[in-house]
Amino acid sequence: MSGLLDHIRRRIAREGPISVADYMALALGHPEHGYYMTRDPFGRAGDFVTAPEISQMFGELVGLWSAQVWDDIGRPKPFKWIELGPGRGTLAADALRAIKGIAGMADALNIHLVETSPLLREHQERAIAAWSPQWHGALAQVPDSPAVVVANEFFDALPVRQYQRGEAGWHERLVTATETGELAFTLSPRLGIDPVLPPAFAHARPGAVVEVSPAATGVMRALADRLVRAGGAALVIDYGHATSAAGETLQAVKGHAYADPFAEPGLVDLTAHVDFQALADTARGTGAQVFGPVKQGDLLRRLGIEVRAGRLRANVDAAGRAAIDAALQRLTGTDAMGRLFKALAVTAPGQAAPAGFEG
C-alpha cells in the first residue's frame, strides 16, 4: 500500500475533501512519498519514455535551436541555458553536445537546471558534470540574463484544478475518501465561477468538466516576464490541446500502462493535458511574443530531423538503421508523438521568429 495514501486519508479526515491540484501536488511532490522524490521514472525500466530517451536527435535539434536563438539576439555573453524539469539530463547532454560545435557559444553558456528531486539531480550531474550546472528549486531563483529556457514534458505534471458545471453554476471537483477508505471524486456544494476559468468555458453544458492550472500559468507568467526583461526565448514541448476546451484529462501511468490515479498515490505518475492557449494568452499578457503552437512532428522536420537521421543511418548496421527509423516515426509520426505533442515558443518583444516557427 502507498504510504502517501494514509497521509491523504488523514488529511481529508481532518480538513475535509482536497482539491485535485492539492492531490496532484502531494502525489508527485511530497518530500517523503512523492512520485518524483523517490524514483527514476524514465526509460523502459521505469513508467514512461520521453522524447530525449527515444533518440539523441531530439536533444541535438533543441541544442541547435538554442544556438540559433543565441545568434539571433547578438550572441550575448553570458548567456543562460535553463531547463525546467530536466529528467535524467539526457536532453541537456544531447543539446549541449550539439552546442559545443557552435563557435563561441560554449564559452558564453551558464547552465541552470530547475529540479526539485534529489534523485534526479544526481542523474543530471552525471550527465553534464563537465558543464558545471547550477541547480534551483524554482525558476525565480535563477538570476536574470539573456537565456534560452527549455521545458519538455514539464507543464503536464503541474497540478490542475477541476470544475464541473451544474444546473446553477460551477462546482469545484474535489478528492474525498469513501467509507471503505478509497479515494474518489466529489463536488463542492458551494457555487461560484472561479476567476481563473477562461471565457471559452462560459457556455459549457451542465455536466461538463473543465481543467485549469494556476500553477502552469504562474510559471509561464514568470518565464515570459523574465524574457521581456532580459531577452531570449523559451521552447515548451508537451502533449495537450492547442485551444482551451472542456474535458477531463487527468491520467496516471505505471509500467508504461494506464493506471487508476487514486489507487496508489506516490507510486504512479500523474499528468494532465496542457492547455496551450492558456499558456499563450498568459505570455502575451506580459508583453512577450508567442509563436505556435505547432505540432512536434512539424517542428522537428523543419529543424532538420530527417537530415540528421540520414547522417546517423550512414554509420550503423541494418539493426541500427531500423532503430533510427523507428525513433523518427515515433517522434514525428501523425499516429504517434508528432501530432499529440505540440511546441510553443515565447520570446522577448521584437525578436525574430525562432527556427521552426517562421510564418
XYZ file of C-alpha atoms in Angstrom:
359
model
C 0.000 0.000 0.000
C 1.143 3.537 -0.750
C 2.479 5.295 2.365
C 1.088 8.508 0.969
C -2.444 7.097 0.838
C -2.689 7.025 4.634
C -1.343 10.589 4.828
C -4.011 11.798 2.378
C -6.781 9.921 4.200
C -5.764 11.532 7.493
C -5.703 14.975 5.920
C -9.158 14.507 4.424
C -10.491 13.244 7.763
C -9.047 16.327 9.459
C -9.742 19.042 6.875
C -12.348 17.655 4.502
C -12.035 16.931 0.758
C -8.989 18.396 -1.016
C -8.699 19.925 -4.472
C -7.433 17.887 -7.412
C -4.487 20.293 -7.532
C -3.581 19.559 -3.915
C -3.885 15.833 -4.589
C -1.550 16.039 -7.599
C 0.952 18.163 -5.680
C 1.070 15.619 -2.849
C 1.213 12.586 -5.143
C 4.080 13.977 -7.215
C 6.000 16.207 -4.828
C 5.512 15.077 -1.214
C 9.028 15.296 0.271
C 8.968 11.730 1.616
C 6.452 9.832 -0.515
C 6.099 11.912 -3.700
C 6.484 10.126 -7.023
C 9.330 12.289 -8.325
C 11.092 12.328 -4.972
C 11.524 8.570 -4.672
C 12.286 7.125 -8.109
C 13.718 7.441 -11.591
C 10.558 7.032 -13.686
C 12.168 7.284 -17.125
C 13.011 4.668 -19.734
C 11.959 1.084 -20.327
C 12.689 0.099 -16.725
C 10.555 2.995 -15.465
C 6.989 4.073 -16.131
C 7.272 6.121 -19.336
C 9.669 7.204 -22.078
C 10.134 10.840 -23.091
C 11.360 12.148 -26.444
C 15.007 12.640 -25.347
C 15.121 8.977 -24.237
C 13.810 7.835 -27.636
C 16.622 9.361 -29.681
C 19.591 11.685 -29.391
C 18.176 13.557 -32.392
C 15.577 15.303 -30.249
C 18.044 16.901 -27.846
C 20.524 17.723 -30.595
C 17.901 19.694 -32.501
C 16.876 21.529 -29.311
C 20.544 22.446 -28.870
C 20.806 23.806 -32.405
C 17.522 25.680 -31.920
C 19.070 27.273 -28.828
C 22.165 28.224 -30.797
C 20.025 29.939 -33.421
C 18.303 31.996 -30.701
C 21.706 32.981 -29.288
C 22.868 34.078 -32.730
C 19.626 35.938 -33.489
C 19.890 38.098 -30.355
C 23.516 39.096 -30.932
C 25.495 36.305 -29.255
C 25.360 37.751 -25.713
C 27.867 36.702 -23.079
C 26.992 35.459 -20.548
C 24.023 33.514 -21.842
C 21.989 31.097 -19.756
C 20.656 27.735 -20.894
C 17.868 26.822 -18.471
C 15.908 23.587 -18.403
C 12.750 23.089 -16.370
C 12.316 19.517 -15.135
C 15.430 18.030 -16.796
C 14.657 14.375 -16.069
C 17.853 12.323 -16.233
C 19.705 15.123 -18.012
C 19.509 13.301 -21.341
C 18.070 16.235 -23.287
C 20.637 18.598 -21.758
C 23.537 16.273 -22.590
C 22.464 15.908 -26.222
C 21.690 19.617 -26.620
C 24.985 20.703 -25.115
C 26.923 18.278 -27.281
C 25.399 19.963 -30.336
C 26.035 23.419 -28.893
C 29.698 22.551 -28.356
C 30.144 22.649 -32.126
C 28.941 26.271 -32.369
C 31.916 28.617 -32.312
C 31.980 30.769 -29.182
C 28.736 29.549 -27.665
C 30.134 27.101 -25.132
C 32.275 29.881 -23.644
C 29.213 32.089 -23.241
C 26.992 29.486 -21.565
C 25.943 29.111 -17.959
C 23.798 26.020 -17.343
C 20.896 26.199 -14.873
C 18.581 23.301 -14.078
C 15.281 23.725 -12.229
C 14.734 20.440 -10.408
C 13.199 19.516 -7.046
C 14.071 15.801 -6.967
C 17.381 14.962 -5.229
C 17.485 11.613 -7.022
C 17.090 13.143 -10.473
C 19.655 15.829 -9.671
C 22.190 13.036 -9.208
C 21.402 11.682 -12.691
C 21.689 15.178 -14.162
C 25.030 15.779 -12.537
C 26.427 12.593 -14.023
C 25.083 13.525 -17.457
C 26.523 17.048 -17.732
C 29.055 17.452 -14.910
C 31.617 18.880 -17.343
C 29.376 21.931 -17.846
C 29.281 22.782 -14.100
C 25.499 23.158 -13.937
C 23.736 25.007 -11.134
C 20.503 23.694 -9.626
C 17.470 25.614 -8.396
C 14.175 24.666 -6.830
C 12.251 27.251 -8.858
C 12.745 29.438 -11.924
C 12.582 32.573 -9.760
C 15.896 31.551 -8.170
C 17.772 31.793 -11.490
C 19.336 35.277 -11.920
C 18.253 37.325 -14.927
C 20.275 37.491 -18.135
C 19.579 36.625 -21.781
C 18.587 32.973 -21.871
C 17.014 30.032 -23.602
C 14.541 28.171 -21.421
C 13.596 24.616 -22.380
C 10.566 22.853 -20.897
C 9.971 19.391 -22.345
C 7.141 17.472 -20.654
C 7.263 19.856 -17.710
C 3.898 21.620 -17.777
C 1.876 18.381 -17.978
C 2.978 17.466 -14.429
C 1.861 20.760 -12.877
C -1.305 20.465 -10.776
C -4.703 21.238 -12.284
C -7.960 22.229 -10.642
C -11.157 20.691 -11.990
C -14.645 22.196 -12.130
C -17.949 20.612 -13.101
C -20.860 22.585 -14.484
C -24.102 22.162 -12.534
C -27.553 23.457 -13.378
C -26.919 26.645 -11.397
C -23.186 27.171 -11.943
C -19.751 25.706 -11.376
C -18.712 23.382 -8.553
C -15.092 22.540 -7.860
C -14.323 18.847 -8.199
C -12.583 17.553 -5.062
C -10.965 14.353 -3.816
C -12.519 12.624 -0.809
C -12.267 9.270 0.982
C -15.173 6.823 0.923
C -16.381 4.835 3.935
C -14.078 1.990 2.857
C -11.083 4.330 2.654
C -10.842 4.528 -1.129
C -10.206 7.896 -2.760
C -12.890 9.234 -5.109
C -14.193 12.422 -6.701
C -16.833 14.560 -5.030
C -18.215 18.015 -5.760
C -18.005 21.073 -3.592
C -21.535 22.096 -2.584
C -20.602 25.725 -2.984
C -21.308 27.540 -6.230
C -19.278 30.272 -7.775
C -17.500 30.881 -11.052
C -13.811 30.830 -10.244
C -11.895 33.832 -11.657
C -9.322 31.552 -13.310
C -11.883 29.990 -15.656
C -11.241 31.297 -19.190
C -14.073 32.728 -21.331
C -14.013 29.608 -23.534
C -15.801 27.733 -20.755
C -18.617 30.242 -20.240
C -21.143 28.276 -22.303
C -20.204 24.736 -21.252
C -23.195 22.443 -20.771
C -24.260 21.047 -17.386
C -22.121 18.037 -16.513
C -19.073 19.349 -18.389
C -15.723 19.087 -16.590
C -13.022 21.667 -17.210
C -9.425 21.887 -16.023
C -7.353 24.959 -15.262
C -3.813 25.152 -13.958
C -2.920 28.251 -11.934
C 0.453 26.585 -11.363
C 1.145 26.370 -15.109
C 0.035 29.911 -15.884
C 2.056 31.149 -12.904
C 5.224 29.540 -14.252
C 4.539 30.875 -17.744
C 3.948 34.384 -16.403
C 7.273 34.327 -14.542
C 9.027 32.879 -17.581
C 7.615 35.437 -20.011
C 8.350 38.302 -17.608
C 11.979 37.147 -17.492
C 12.260 37.086 -21.286
C 10.690 40.544 -21.616
C 13.193 41.931 -19.087
C 16.363 40.171 -20.175
C 15.835 38.789 -23.686
C 15.932 35.315 -25.113
C 13.388 32.629 -25.880
C 11.581 29.661 -24.372
C 10.671 26.386 -26.033
C 7.768 24.468 -24.487
C 7.081 20.954 -25.807
C 4.330 18.864 -24.287
C 1.163 16.963 -25.051
C -2.119 18.805 -24.923
C -4.641 20.879 -26.850
C -3.994 23.992 -28.912
C -7.184 25.741 -27.763
C -8.946 25.761 -24.406
C -11.672 23.131 -24.306
C -13.810 21.293 -21.792
C -12.800 17.778 -20.844
C -11.168 15.732 -18.117
C -7.585 14.686 -18.918
C -6.121 13.710 -15.540
C -4.384 10.368 -16.001
C -1.992 8.017 -14.250
C 0.726 5.821 -15.742
C 2.665 2.958 -14.187
C 4.873 0.484 -16.005
C 4.031 2.038 -19.388
C 0.308 1.379 -18.899
C -2.589 3.497 -17.723
C -3.433 3.143 -14.041
C -6.025 4.297 -11.526
C -4.971 7.810 -10.431
C -6.339 7.211 -6.924
C -5.208 3.641 -6.170
C -1.535 4.225 -5.358
C -0.708 7.912 -4.854
C 3.035 8.448 -4.932
C 3.631 5.210 -6.855
C 2.198 6.295 -10.224
C 2.842 9.266 -12.486
C 0.022 11.809 -12.689
C -0.361 14.218 -15.591
C -2.965 16.339 -17.356
C -3.029 17.666 -20.901
C -1.500 21.105 -21.327
C -3.774 23.974 -22.364
C -1.518 25.750 -24.846
C -3.990 28.564 -25.401
C -3.919 29.401 -21.696
C -0.105 29.434 -21.744
C -0.002 31.584 -24.888
C -2.557 34.072 -23.553
C -0.624 34.350 -20.294
C 2.658 35.020 -22.094
C 1.097 37.647 -24.354
C -0.337 39.339 -21.281
C 3.213 40.115 -20.115
C 4.148 41.718 -23.437
C 6.085 38.724 -24.743
C 5.802 37.390 -28.289
C 4.264 33.959 -28.835
C 4.790 31.623 -31.787
C 2.759 28.467 -32.301
C 1.745 26.069 -31.055
C 2.863 23.785 -33.858
C 2.850 20.005 -33.930
C 6.045 18.411 -32.632
C 6.465 16.475 -35.855
C 6.251 19.635 -37.949
C 8.789 21.429 -35.752
C 11.310 18.595 -35.813
C 11.062 18.249 -39.593
C 11.569 21.994 -40.038
C 14.624 21.789 -37.800
C 16.109 19.032 -39.976
C 15.465 15.775 -38.138
C 15.238 13.802 -41.377
C 18.660 15.070 -42.491
C 20.118 14.208 -39.088
C 18.556 10.744 -39.223
C 20.142 10.181 -42.622
C 23.585 11.040 -41.289
C 23.176 8.728 -38.334
C 21.998 5.889 -40.590
C 25.214 6.119 -42.622
C 27.316 4.968 -39.666
C 25.345 1.971 -38.360
C 24.330 -1.519 -39.409
C 20.889 -2.662 -40.529
C 19.616 -3.045 -36.962
C 20.830 0.438 -36.136
C 19.131 1.880 -39.199
C 15.880 0.213 -38.234
C 16.131 1.686 -34.731
C 16.721 5.172 -36.135
C 13.743 4.825 -38.471
C 11.543 3.662 -35.593
C 12.633 6.607 -33.443
C 11.989 9.039 -36.278
C 8.493 7.658 -36.773
C 7.733 7.804 -33.059
C 8.907 11.409 -32.712
C 7.289 12.784 -35.870
C 4.523 10.411 -36.968
C 0.944 11.665 -37.097
C -0.137 8.489 -35.297
C 2.453 8.997 -32.552
C 4.089 11.893 -30.707
C 4.340 14.000 -33.847
C 0.669 15.015 -33.671
C -0.258 14.749 -29.990
C 2.759 16.710 -28.782
C 2.934 20.403 -29.570
C 5.562 23.110 -29.341
C 5.186 26.727 -28.283
C 7.879 29.401 -28.481
C 7.943 32.571 -26.388
C 10.404 35.413 -26.987
C 11.154 38.923 -25.893
C 9.377 41.650 -27.899
C 10.849 42.450 -31.280
C 12.839 39.247 -31.751
C 12.660 37.277 -34.984
C 10.541 34.149 -35.111
C 12.612 31.261 -33.737
C 13.700 28.463 -36.068
C 10.814 26.156 -36.925
C 8.167 28.765 -36.114
C 8.611 31.044 -39.138
C 5.368 32.037 -40.814
